[in-house]
Short mmCIF file of N, CA and C in Angstrom, two decimals:
data_model
loop_
_atom_site.label_atom_id
_atom_site.label_comp_id
_atom_site.label_asym_id
_atom_site.label_seq_id
_atom_site.Cartn_x
_atom_site.Cartn_y
_atom_site.Cartn_z
N UNK A 1 -43.62 5.50 -42.72
CA UNK A 1 -42.34 5.99 -43.22
C UNK A 1 -42.41 7.50 -43.47
N UNK A 2 -43.48 7.95 -44.12
CA UNK A 2 -43.64 9.37 -44.41
C UNK A 2 -43.81 10.17 -43.13
N UNK A 3 -44.58 9.63 -42.20
CA UNK A 3 -44.79 10.32 -40.92
C UNK A 3 -43.47 10.50 -40.20
N UNK A 4 -42.64 9.47 -40.23
CA UNK A 4 -41.32 9.54 -39.58
C UNK A 4 -40.45 10.63 -40.24
N UNK A 5 -40.49 10.72 -41.56
CA UNK A 5 -39.71 11.74 -42.27
C UNK A 5 -40.17 13.15 -41.87
N UNK A 6 -41.48 13.36 -41.80
CA UNK A 6 -42.00 14.67 -41.38
C UNK A 6 -41.59 14.96 -39.94
N UNK A 7 -41.72 13.96 -39.10
CA UNK A 7 -41.37 14.13 -37.69
C UNK A 7 -39.88 14.47 -37.53
N UNK A 8 -39.03 13.75 -38.24
CA UNK A 8 -37.58 14.02 -38.17
C UNK A 8 -37.26 15.43 -38.67
N UNK A 9 -37.90 15.83 -39.76
CA UNK A 9 -37.67 17.18 -40.29
C UNK A 9 -38.11 18.25 -39.31
N UNK A 10 -39.27 18.02 -38.71
CA UNK A 10 -39.79 18.97 -37.73
C UNK A 10 -38.86 19.07 -36.52
N UNK A 11 -38.39 17.93 -36.03
CA UNK A 11 -37.46 17.92 -34.90
C UNK A 11 -36.16 18.64 -35.24
N UNK A 12 -35.67 18.42 -36.46
CA UNK A 12 -34.45 19.08 -36.90
C UNK A 12 -34.63 20.60 -36.91
N UNK A 13 -35.73 21.06 -37.50
CA UNK A 13 -35.97 22.51 -37.59
C UNK A 13 -36.11 23.12 -36.20
N UNK A 14 -36.79 22.43 -35.30
CA UNK A 14 -36.93 22.95 -33.93
C UNK A 14 -35.59 22.98 -33.21
N UNK A 15 -34.75 21.98 -33.44
CA UNK A 15 -33.42 21.95 -32.81
C UNK A 15 -32.55 23.09 -33.33
N UNK A 16 -32.60 23.33 -34.62
CA UNK A 16 -31.83 24.44 -35.20
C UNK A 16 -32.33 25.76 -34.62
N UNK A 17 -33.64 25.91 -34.53
CA UNK A 17 -34.23 27.13 -33.97
C UNK A 17 -33.76 27.35 -32.54
N UNK A 18 -33.82 26.29 -31.72
CA UNK A 18 -33.36 26.39 -30.33
C UNK A 18 -31.87 26.75 -30.26
N UNK A 19 -31.08 26.15 -31.13
CA UNK A 19 -29.64 26.43 -31.12
C UNK A 19 -29.32 27.85 -31.54
N UNK A 20 -30.13 28.44 -32.42
CA UNK A 20 -29.88 29.84 -32.77
C UNK A 20 -30.16 30.75 -31.58
N UNK A 21 -31.15 30.40 -30.78
CA UNK A 21 -31.44 31.18 -29.58
C UNK A 21 -30.30 31.03 -28.57
N UNK A 22 -29.81 29.81 -28.41
CA UNK A 22 -28.68 29.57 -27.51
C UNK A 22 -27.44 30.34 -27.98
N UNK A 23 -27.21 30.33 -29.28
CA UNK A 23 -26.05 31.05 -29.82
C UNK A 23 -26.18 32.55 -29.59
N UNK A 24 -27.39 33.06 -29.68
CA UNK A 24 -27.61 34.48 -29.41
C UNK A 24 -27.27 34.81 -27.97
N UNK A 25 -27.55 33.92 -27.05
CA UNK A 25 -27.18 34.12 -25.64
C UNK A 25 -25.66 34.13 -25.48
N UNK A 26 -24.98 33.30 -26.26
CA UNK A 26 -23.51 33.32 -26.24
C UNK A 26 -22.99 34.67 -26.75
N UNK A 27 -23.58 35.16 -27.82
CA UNK A 27 -23.18 36.47 -28.35
C UNK A 27 -23.40 37.56 -27.31
N UNK A 28 -24.50 37.46 -26.59
CA UNK A 28 -24.79 38.43 -25.54
C UNK A 28 -23.71 38.39 -24.46
N UNK A 29 -23.31 37.20 -24.07
CA UNK A 29 -22.25 37.06 -23.07
C UNK A 29 -20.95 37.71 -23.56
N UNK A 30 -20.60 37.46 -24.82
CA UNK A 30 -19.38 38.05 -25.38
C UNK A 30 -19.51 39.57 -25.43
N UNK A 31 -20.68 40.07 -25.82
CA UNK A 31 -20.92 41.52 -25.86
C UNK A 31 -20.77 42.13 -24.47
N UNK A 32 -21.25 41.44 -23.45
CA UNK A 32 -21.09 41.93 -22.08
C UNK A 32 -19.61 42.01 -21.70
N UNK A 33 -18.82 41.02 -22.13
CA UNK A 33 -17.38 41.05 -21.83
C UNK A 33 -16.70 42.22 -22.55
N UNK A 34 -17.15 42.52 -23.77
CA UNK A 34 -16.62 43.69 -24.48
C UNK A 34 -16.96 44.97 -23.72
N UNK A 35 -18.18 45.05 -23.22
CA UNK A 35 -18.58 46.22 -22.41
C UNK A 35 -17.72 46.30 -21.15
N UNK A 36 -17.49 45.16 -20.51
CA UNK A 36 -16.64 45.14 -19.32
C UNK A 36 -15.24 45.67 -19.63
N UNK A 37 -14.70 45.27 -20.78
CA UNK A 37 -13.38 45.75 -21.22
C UNK A 37 -13.41 47.27 -21.35
N UNK A 38 -14.45 47.78 -22.01
CA UNK A 38 -14.54 49.23 -22.19
C UNK A 38 -14.62 49.94 -20.83
N UNK A 39 -15.50 49.47 -19.95
CA UNK A 39 -15.69 50.15 -18.67
C UNK A 39 -14.46 50.03 -17.76
N UNK A 40 -13.73 48.95 -17.90
CA UNK A 40 -12.49 48.81 -17.13
C UNK A 40 -11.50 49.92 -17.53
N UNK A 41 -11.39 50.17 -18.83
CA UNK A 41 -10.52 51.24 -19.31
C UNK A 41 -11.06 52.60 -18.86
N UNK A 42 -12.37 52.75 -18.89
CA UNK A 42 -12.99 54.00 -18.48
C UNK A 42 -12.70 54.31 -17.02
N UNK A 43 -12.79 53.29 -16.17
CA UNK A 43 -12.52 53.48 -14.73
C UNK A 43 -11.08 53.91 -14.47
N UNK A 44 -10.16 53.46 -15.31
CA UNK A 44 -8.75 53.83 -15.13
C UNK A 44 -8.52 55.33 -15.34
N UNK A 45 -9.45 55.99 -15.98
CA UNK A 45 -9.30 57.42 -16.31
C UNK A 45 -10.27 58.29 -15.53
N UNK A 46 -10.69 57.85 -14.37
CA UNK A 46 -11.65 58.63 -13.59
C UNK A 46 -11.01 59.52 -12.54
N UNK A 47 -9.74 59.36 -12.30
CA UNK A 47 -9.09 60.20 -11.28
C UNK A 47 -8.91 61.62 -11.78
N UNK A 48 -8.83 62.57 -10.86
CA UNK A 48 -8.66 63.98 -11.25
C UNK A 48 -7.30 64.21 -11.90
N UNK A 49 -6.33 63.40 -11.56
CA UNK A 49 -4.99 63.59 -12.12
C UNK A 49 -4.80 62.83 -13.43
N UNK A 50 -5.79 62.08 -13.84
CA UNK A 50 -5.68 61.29 -15.06
C UNK A 50 -5.97 62.16 -16.28
N UNK A 51 -5.10 62.12 -17.31
CA UNK A 51 -5.38 62.90 -18.52
C UNK A 51 -6.63 62.36 -19.22
N UNK A 52 -7.40 63.27 -19.77
CA UNK A 52 -8.60 62.87 -20.48
C UNK A 52 -9.79 62.64 -19.58
N UNK A 53 -9.68 62.99 -18.33
CA UNK A 53 -10.80 62.81 -17.41
C UNK A 53 -11.86 63.83 -17.72
N UNK A 54 -13.10 63.52 -17.67
CA UNK A 54 -13.67 62.19 -17.55
C UNK A 54 -13.97 61.61 -18.92
N UNK A 55 -14.13 60.31 -19.00
CA UNK A 55 -14.57 59.69 -20.25
C UNK A 55 -16.04 59.98 -20.44
N UNK A 56 -16.40 60.36 -21.62
CA UNK A 56 -17.79 60.76 -21.87
C UNK A 56 -18.64 59.67 -22.51
N UNK A 57 -18.02 58.68 -23.10
CA UNK A 57 -18.78 57.65 -23.81
C UNK A 57 -19.02 56.44 -22.94
N UNK A 58 -20.09 55.74 -23.23
CA UNK A 58 -20.41 54.50 -22.54
C UNK A 58 -21.07 53.54 -23.51
N UNK A 59 -21.05 52.27 -23.17
CA UNK A 59 -21.69 51.27 -24.03
C UNK A 59 -22.47 50.29 -23.17
N UNK A 60 -23.38 49.62 -23.83
CA UNK A 60 -24.22 48.66 -23.13
C UNK A 60 -24.65 47.57 -24.10
N UNK A 61 -24.81 46.37 -23.59
CA UNK A 61 -25.35 45.26 -24.37
C UNK A 61 -26.57 44.74 -23.62
N UNK A 62 -27.60 44.39 -24.36
CA UNK A 62 -28.76 43.78 -23.72
C UNK A 62 -29.44 42.82 -24.70
N UNK A 63 -30.10 41.86 -24.11
CA UNK A 63 -30.85 40.87 -24.87
C UNK A 63 -32.28 40.93 -24.34
N UNK A 64 -33.18 41.33 -25.22
CA UNK A 64 -34.58 41.50 -24.81
C UNK A 64 -35.48 41.04 -25.94
N UNK A 65 -36.42 40.16 -25.62
CA UNK A 65 -37.36 39.64 -26.62
C UNK A 65 -36.64 39.06 -27.84
N UNK A 66 -35.63 38.25 -27.58
CA UNK A 66 -34.82 37.62 -28.63
C UNK A 66 -34.16 38.64 -29.56
N UNK A 67 -33.90 39.83 -29.05
CA UNK A 67 -33.22 40.85 -29.84
C UNK A 67 -31.96 41.27 -29.09
N UNK A 68 -30.82 41.11 -29.74
CA UNK A 68 -29.55 41.47 -29.14
C UNK A 68 -29.21 42.90 -29.56
N UNK A 69 -28.94 43.74 -28.58
CA UNK A 69 -28.62 45.15 -28.85
C UNK A 69 -27.29 45.50 -28.20
N UNK A 70 -26.43 46.16 -28.95
CA UNK A 70 -25.18 46.71 -28.43
C UNK A 70 -25.17 48.16 -28.86
N UNK A 71 -25.15 49.07 -27.90
CA UNK A 71 -25.27 50.47 -28.28
C UNK A 71 -24.36 51.35 -27.44
N UNK A 72 -24.21 52.57 -27.90
CA UNK A 72 -23.35 53.56 -27.27
C UNK A 72 -24.18 54.75 -26.82
N UNK A 73 -23.67 55.45 -25.84
CA UNK A 73 -24.30 56.69 -25.40
C UNK A 73 -23.20 57.67 -25.00
N UNK A 74 -23.57 58.93 -24.98
CA UNK A 74 -22.65 60.01 -24.62
C UNK A 74 -23.12 60.56 -23.28
N UNK A 75 -22.21 60.61 -22.32
CA UNK A 75 -22.55 61.11 -20.98
C UNK A 75 -22.18 62.58 -20.85
N UNK A 76 -23.14 63.33 -20.38
CA UNK A 76 -22.94 64.75 -20.11
C UNK A 76 -22.94 64.91 -18.59
N UNK A 77 -21.97 65.66 -18.08
CA UNK A 77 -21.85 65.83 -16.64
C UNK A 77 -22.31 67.24 -16.26
N UNK A 78 -23.33 67.30 -15.41
CA UNK A 78 -23.86 68.58 -14.93
C UNK A 78 -23.60 68.66 -13.44
N UNK A 79 -23.06 69.79 -13.00
CA UNK A 79 -22.78 69.95 -11.57
C UNK A 79 -24.09 70.09 -10.81
N UNK A 80 -24.16 69.39 -9.67
CA UNK A 80 -25.36 69.47 -8.83
C UNK A 80 -25.40 70.84 -8.17
N UNK A 81 -26.60 71.33 -7.94
CA UNK A 81 -26.78 72.65 -7.33
C UNK A 81 -26.78 72.61 -5.80
N UNK A 82 -26.43 71.48 -5.22
CA UNK A 82 -26.49 71.37 -3.76
C UNK A 82 -25.18 71.75 -3.08
N UNK A 83 -24.21 72.24 -3.84
CA UNK A 83 -22.93 72.67 -3.26
C UNK A 83 -22.00 71.52 -2.89
N UNK A 84 -22.35 70.30 -3.27
CA UNK A 84 -21.53 69.14 -2.91
C UNK A 84 -20.32 68.99 -3.82
N UNK A 85 -20.32 69.67 -4.95
CA UNK A 85 -19.23 69.52 -5.91
C UNK A 85 -19.37 68.26 -6.76
N UNK A 86 -20.43 67.52 -6.53
CA UNK A 86 -20.67 66.30 -7.30
C UNK A 86 -21.40 66.64 -8.59
N UNK A 87 -21.37 65.68 -9.49
CA UNK A 87 -22.02 65.85 -10.79
C UNK A 87 -23.12 64.82 -10.95
N UNK A 88 -24.12 65.19 -11.72
CA UNK A 88 -25.10 64.20 -12.14
C UNK A 88 -24.83 63.91 -13.61
N UNK A 89 -25.12 62.71 -13.99
CA UNK A 89 -24.80 62.26 -15.35
C UNK A 89 -26.09 62.18 -16.16
N UNK A 90 -26.05 62.78 -17.33
CA UNK A 90 -27.18 62.70 -18.26
C UNK A 90 -26.66 61.94 -19.47
N UNK A 91 -27.27 60.80 -19.75
CA UNK A 91 -26.82 59.95 -20.86
C UNK A 91 -27.69 60.19 -22.09
N UNK A 92 -27.03 60.37 -23.22
CA UNK A 92 -27.71 60.58 -24.50
C UNK A 92 -27.41 59.39 -25.40
N UNK A 93 -28.44 58.69 -25.82
CA UNK A 93 -28.29 57.55 -26.72
C UNK A 93 -27.75 58.04 -28.06
N UNK A 94 -26.81 57.30 -28.63
CA UNK A 94 -26.27 57.64 -29.95
C UNK A 94 -26.87 56.65 -30.96
N UNK A 95 -27.65 57.15 -31.92
CA UNK A 95 -28.23 56.23 -32.91
C UNK A 95 -27.15 55.68 -33.85
N UNK A 96 -27.29 54.42 -34.21
CA UNK A 96 -26.34 53.80 -35.13
C UNK A 96 -26.80 54.09 -36.54
N UNK A 97 -25.94 54.70 -37.33
CA UNK A 97 -26.31 55.05 -38.70
C UNK A 97 -25.94 53.95 -39.69
N UNK A 98 -24.89 53.19 -39.39
CA UNK A 98 -24.49 52.09 -40.26
C UNK A 98 -25.34 50.86 -39.98
N UNK A 99 -25.25 49.88 -40.85
CA UNK A 99 -26.05 48.67 -40.66
C UNK A 99 -25.54 47.84 -39.48
N UNK A 100 -24.23 47.68 -39.42
CA UNK A 100 -23.66 46.85 -38.36
C UNK A 100 -22.69 47.60 -37.46
N UNK A 101 -22.39 48.84 -37.79
CA UNK A 101 -21.34 49.56 -37.09
C UNK A 101 -21.70 51.03 -36.97
N UNK A 102 -21.24 51.63 -35.89
CA UNK A 102 -21.38 53.08 -35.73
C UNK A 102 -20.34 53.76 -36.62
N UNK A 103 -20.72 54.89 -37.19
CA UNK A 103 -19.76 55.67 -37.96
C UNK A 103 -18.77 56.33 -37.01
N UNK A 104 -17.56 56.56 -37.49
CA UNK A 104 -16.52 57.16 -36.64
C UNK A 104 -16.92 58.55 -36.16
N UNK A 105 -17.70 59.26 -36.94
CA UNK A 105 -18.09 60.62 -36.53
C UNK A 105 -18.97 60.62 -35.27
N UNK A 106 -19.56 59.47 -34.95
CA UNK A 106 -20.37 59.37 -33.73
C UNK A 106 -19.51 59.54 -32.49
N UNK A 107 -18.20 59.33 -32.64
CA UNK A 107 -17.28 59.41 -31.51
C UNK A 107 -16.30 60.58 -31.66
N UNK A 108 -16.73 61.61 -32.36
CA UNK A 108 -15.84 62.74 -32.65
C UNK A 108 -15.42 63.51 -31.40
N UNK A 109 -16.20 63.41 -30.33
CA UNK A 109 -15.86 64.15 -29.11
C UNK A 109 -15.06 63.30 -28.11
N UNK A 110 -14.61 62.13 -28.55
CA UNK A 110 -13.88 61.23 -27.65
C UNK A 110 -12.50 61.79 -27.32
N UNK A 111 -12.06 61.54 -26.10
CA UNK A 111 -10.71 61.92 -25.69
C UNK A 111 -9.70 60.99 -26.36
N UNK A 112 -8.44 61.40 -26.34
CA UNK A 112 -7.39 60.61 -27.00
C UNK A 112 -7.33 59.18 -26.46
N UNK A 113 -7.51 59.01 -25.16
CA UNK A 113 -7.44 57.66 -24.60
C UNK A 113 -8.69 56.85 -24.92
N UNK A 114 -9.81 57.54 -25.14
CA UNK A 114 -11.09 56.85 -25.37
C UNK A 114 -11.19 56.23 -26.76
N UNK A 115 -10.69 56.95 -27.75
CA UNK A 115 -10.90 56.53 -29.14
C UNK A 115 -10.40 55.11 -29.45
N UNK A 116 -9.17 54.74 -29.08
CA UNK A 116 -8.74 53.36 -29.39
C UNK A 116 -9.56 52.30 -28.65
N UNK A 117 -10.00 52.62 -27.45
CA UNK A 117 -10.81 51.66 -26.68
C UNK A 117 -12.19 51.52 -27.33
N UNK A 118 -12.76 52.63 -27.75
CA UNK A 118 -14.05 52.60 -28.45
C UNK A 118 -13.93 51.81 -29.74
N UNK A 119 -12.87 52.07 -30.51
CA UNK A 119 -12.66 51.37 -31.78
C UNK A 119 -12.56 49.86 -31.58
N UNK A 120 -11.77 49.45 -30.58
CA UNK A 120 -11.60 48.01 -30.32
C UNK A 120 -12.93 47.38 -29.91
N UNK A 121 -13.66 48.06 -29.05
CA UNK A 121 -14.95 47.54 -28.58
C UNK A 121 -15.96 47.49 -29.72
N UNK A 122 -16.01 48.55 -30.51
CA UNK A 122 -16.97 48.63 -31.61
C UNK A 122 -16.65 47.59 -32.69
N UNK A 123 -15.37 47.29 -32.89
CA UNK A 123 -15.00 46.25 -33.86
C UNK A 123 -15.59 44.91 -33.43
N UNK A 124 -15.48 44.60 -32.14
CA UNK A 124 -16.09 43.37 -31.62
C UNK A 124 -17.61 43.40 -31.75
N UNK A 125 -18.21 44.55 -31.43
CA UNK A 125 -19.67 44.68 -31.57
C UNK A 125 -20.10 44.44 -33.02
N UNK A 126 -19.34 45.00 -33.96
CA UNK A 126 -19.70 44.84 -35.37
C UNK A 126 -19.72 43.35 -35.76
N UNK A 127 -18.71 42.62 -35.35
CA UNK A 127 -18.66 41.19 -35.66
C UNK A 127 -19.85 40.45 -35.05
N UNK A 128 -20.18 40.81 -33.82
CA UNK A 128 -21.33 40.17 -33.16
C UNK A 128 -22.64 40.55 -33.83
N UNK A 129 -22.77 41.81 -34.26
CA UNK A 129 -24.01 42.23 -34.95
C UNK A 129 -24.19 41.45 -36.25
N UNK A 130 -23.10 41.27 -37.00
CA UNK A 130 -23.18 40.50 -38.25
C UNK A 130 -23.56 39.05 -37.99
N UNK A 131 -22.88 38.43 -37.03
CA UNK A 131 -23.16 37.02 -36.70
C UNK A 131 -24.59 36.87 -36.19
N UNK A 132 -25.03 37.81 -35.37
CA UNK A 132 -26.39 37.75 -34.84
C UNK A 132 -27.43 37.90 -35.95
N UNK A 133 -27.17 38.78 -36.91
CA UNK A 133 -28.09 38.95 -38.03
C UNK A 133 -28.22 37.64 -38.81
N UNK A 134 -27.10 36.93 -38.97
CA UNK A 134 -27.14 35.63 -39.65
C UNK A 134 -27.97 34.63 -38.86
N UNK A 135 -27.80 34.62 -37.54
CA UNK A 135 -28.56 33.71 -36.69
C UNK A 135 -30.06 34.01 -36.76
N UNK A 136 -30.40 35.28 -36.77
CA UNK A 136 -31.81 35.68 -36.86
C UNK A 136 -32.39 35.21 -38.20
N UNK A 137 -31.60 35.34 -39.26
CA UNK A 137 -32.06 34.90 -40.58
C UNK A 137 -32.29 33.38 -40.59
N UNK A 138 -31.38 32.64 -39.97
CA UNK A 138 -31.54 31.18 -39.88
C UNK A 138 -32.82 30.85 -39.12
N UNK A 139 -33.06 31.57 -38.03
CA UNK A 139 -34.26 31.33 -37.22
C UNK A 139 -35.52 31.58 -38.05
N UNK A 140 -35.53 32.66 -38.82
CA UNK A 140 -36.70 32.96 -39.66
C UNK A 140 -36.90 31.88 -40.72
N UNK A 141 -35.80 31.42 -41.32
CA UNK A 141 -35.90 30.37 -42.33
C UNK A 141 -36.44 29.07 -41.74
N UNK A 142 -36.04 28.77 -40.52
CA UNK A 142 -36.58 27.58 -39.84
C UNK A 142 -38.09 27.69 -39.68
N UNK A 143 -38.55 28.86 -39.28
CA UNK A 143 -40.00 29.06 -39.10
C UNK A 143 -40.74 28.93 -40.43
N UNK A 144 -40.17 29.51 -41.49
CA UNK A 144 -40.78 29.41 -42.82
C UNK A 144 -40.81 27.96 -43.27
N UNK A 145 -39.70 27.26 -43.09
CA UNK A 145 -39.64 25.86 -43.51
C UNK A 145 -40.57 24.97 -42.69
N UNK A 146 -40.72 25.28 -41.41
CA UNK A 146 -41.63 24.50 -40.57
C UNK A 146 -43.07 24.68 -41.05
N UNK A 147 -43.44 25.91 -41.41
CA UNK A 147 -44.79 26.16 -41.93
C UNK A 147 -44.99 25.46 -43.28
N UNK A 148 -43.96 25.49 -44.12
CA UNK A 148 -44.05 24.82 -45.42
C UNK A 148 -44.16 23.30 -45.24
N UNK A 149 -43.42 22.77 -44.28
CA UNK A 149 -43.47 21.33 -44.00
C UNK A 149 -44.87 20.93 -43.52
N UNK A 150 -45.46 21.76 -42.67
CA UNK A 150 -46.81 21.50 -42.18
C UNK A 150 -47.80 21.50 -43.35
N UNK A 151 -47.67 22.49 -44.24
CA UNK A 151 -48.57 22.57 -45.40
C UNK A 151 -48.39 21.36 -46.31
N UNK A 152 -47.14 20.94 -46.49
CA UNK A 152 -46.87 19.76 -47.31
C UNK A 152 -47.50 18.51 -46.69
N UNK A 153 -47.40 18.39 -45.38
CA UNK A 153 -48.01 17.24 -44.69
C UNK A 153 -49.52 17.25 -44.89
N UNK A 154 -50.14 18.42 -44.78
CA UNK A 154 -51.59 18.53 -45.00
C UNK A 154 -51.95 18.15 -46.44
N UNK A 155 -51.16 18.64 -47.39
CA UNK A 155 -51.41 18.32 -48.80
C UNK A 155 -51.26 16.82 -49.06
N UNK A 156 -50.25 16.22 -48.44
CA UNK A 156 -50.03 14.78 -48.61
C UNK A 156 -51.19 13.99 -48.00
N UNK A 157 -51.67 14.44 -46.83
CA UNK A 157 -52.82 13.77 -46.21
C UNK A 157 -54.04 13.84 -47.12
N UNK A 158 -54.28 15.02 -47.71
CA UNK A 158 -55.41 15.17 -48.63
C UNK A 158 -55.25 14.26 -49.84
N UNK A 159 -54.03 14.19 -50.37
CA UNK A 159 -53.76 13.37 -51.54
C UNK A 159 -53.97 11.88 -51.22
N UNK A 160 -53.44 11.45 -50.07
CA UNK A 160 -53.60 10.05 -49.67
C UNK A 160 -55.07 9.71 -49.41
N UNK A 161 -55.81 10.66 -48.80
CA UNK A 161 -57.23 10.44 -48.55
C UNK A 161 -57.98 10.32 -49.87
N UNK A 162 -57.65 11.17 -50.82
CA UNK A 162 -58.29 11.12 -52.14
C UNK A 162 -58.01 9.81 -52.85
N UNK A 163 -56.79 9.31 -52.73
CA UNK A 163 -56.43 8.04 -53.37
C UNK A 163 -57.18 6.88 -52.71
N UNK A 164 -57.33 6.97 -51.38
CA UNK A 164 -58.03 5.92 -50.64
C UNK A 164 -59.50 5.87 -51.05
N UNK A 165 -60.08 7.04 -51.25
CA UNK A 165 -61.50 7.11 -51.62
C UNK A 165 -61.72 6.90 -53.11
N UNK A 166 -60.64 6.78 -53.88
CA UNK A 166 -60.76 6.56 -55.32
C UNK A 166 -61.10 7.81 -56.09
N UNK A 167 -60.80 8.98 -55.54
CA UNK A 167 -61.07 10.24 -56.23
C UNK A 167 -59.89 10.60 -57.12
N UNK A 168 -60.19 11.25 -58.24
CA UNK A 168 -59.09 11.69 -59.11
C UNK A 168 -58.46 12.98 -58.60
N UNK A 169 -59.21 13.75 -57.82
CA UNK A 169 -58.72 15.00 -57.23
C UNK A 169 -58.80 14.88 -55.71
N UNK A 170 -57.84 15.45 -54.98
CA UNK A 170 -57.94 15.43 -53.52
C UNK A 170 -59.14 16.26 -53.06
N UNK A 171 -59.82 15.83 -51.98
CA UNK A 171 -60.98 16.59 -51.48
C UNK A 171 -60.56 17.94 -50.92
N UNK A 172 -61.41 18.92 -51.03
CA UNK A 172 -61.13 20.28 -50.50
C UNK A 172 -62.25 20.72 -49.64
#
């Protein structure tokens, strides 16, 4: 009976842990769709006749080593020296100063058309960052509880062994 209870608890904790990883992949998918929304708006303003050309900000979402990242960068356009009239893009990562959200001053150089798109995208990113932080916390708690459950099972085994041998204290 006790073995079954430990086994069920362990299976539950592992299932919760797996589901937090699956949920993080869902968040990543949503973050990618937010990036797609941003880049779709950015592409609409790439023509020479479009006001606010070119958009200087960019965003990216990635999931690496069970870590979900959504970040922004500022693109600088330098004209190529080959006479082609083309530009090369130099991207500068923008560090996030807030816990879950970039401060508005990080986007102070945004064009008029860029700012509302950045705000809408960043609002979605903020919600995902908060939800992801909660999922990570749940995952950590599962690991802590699994270790505690293992220790409890070991202690119970020692106690049962001591009772079987007629000892007043469990063996160490």
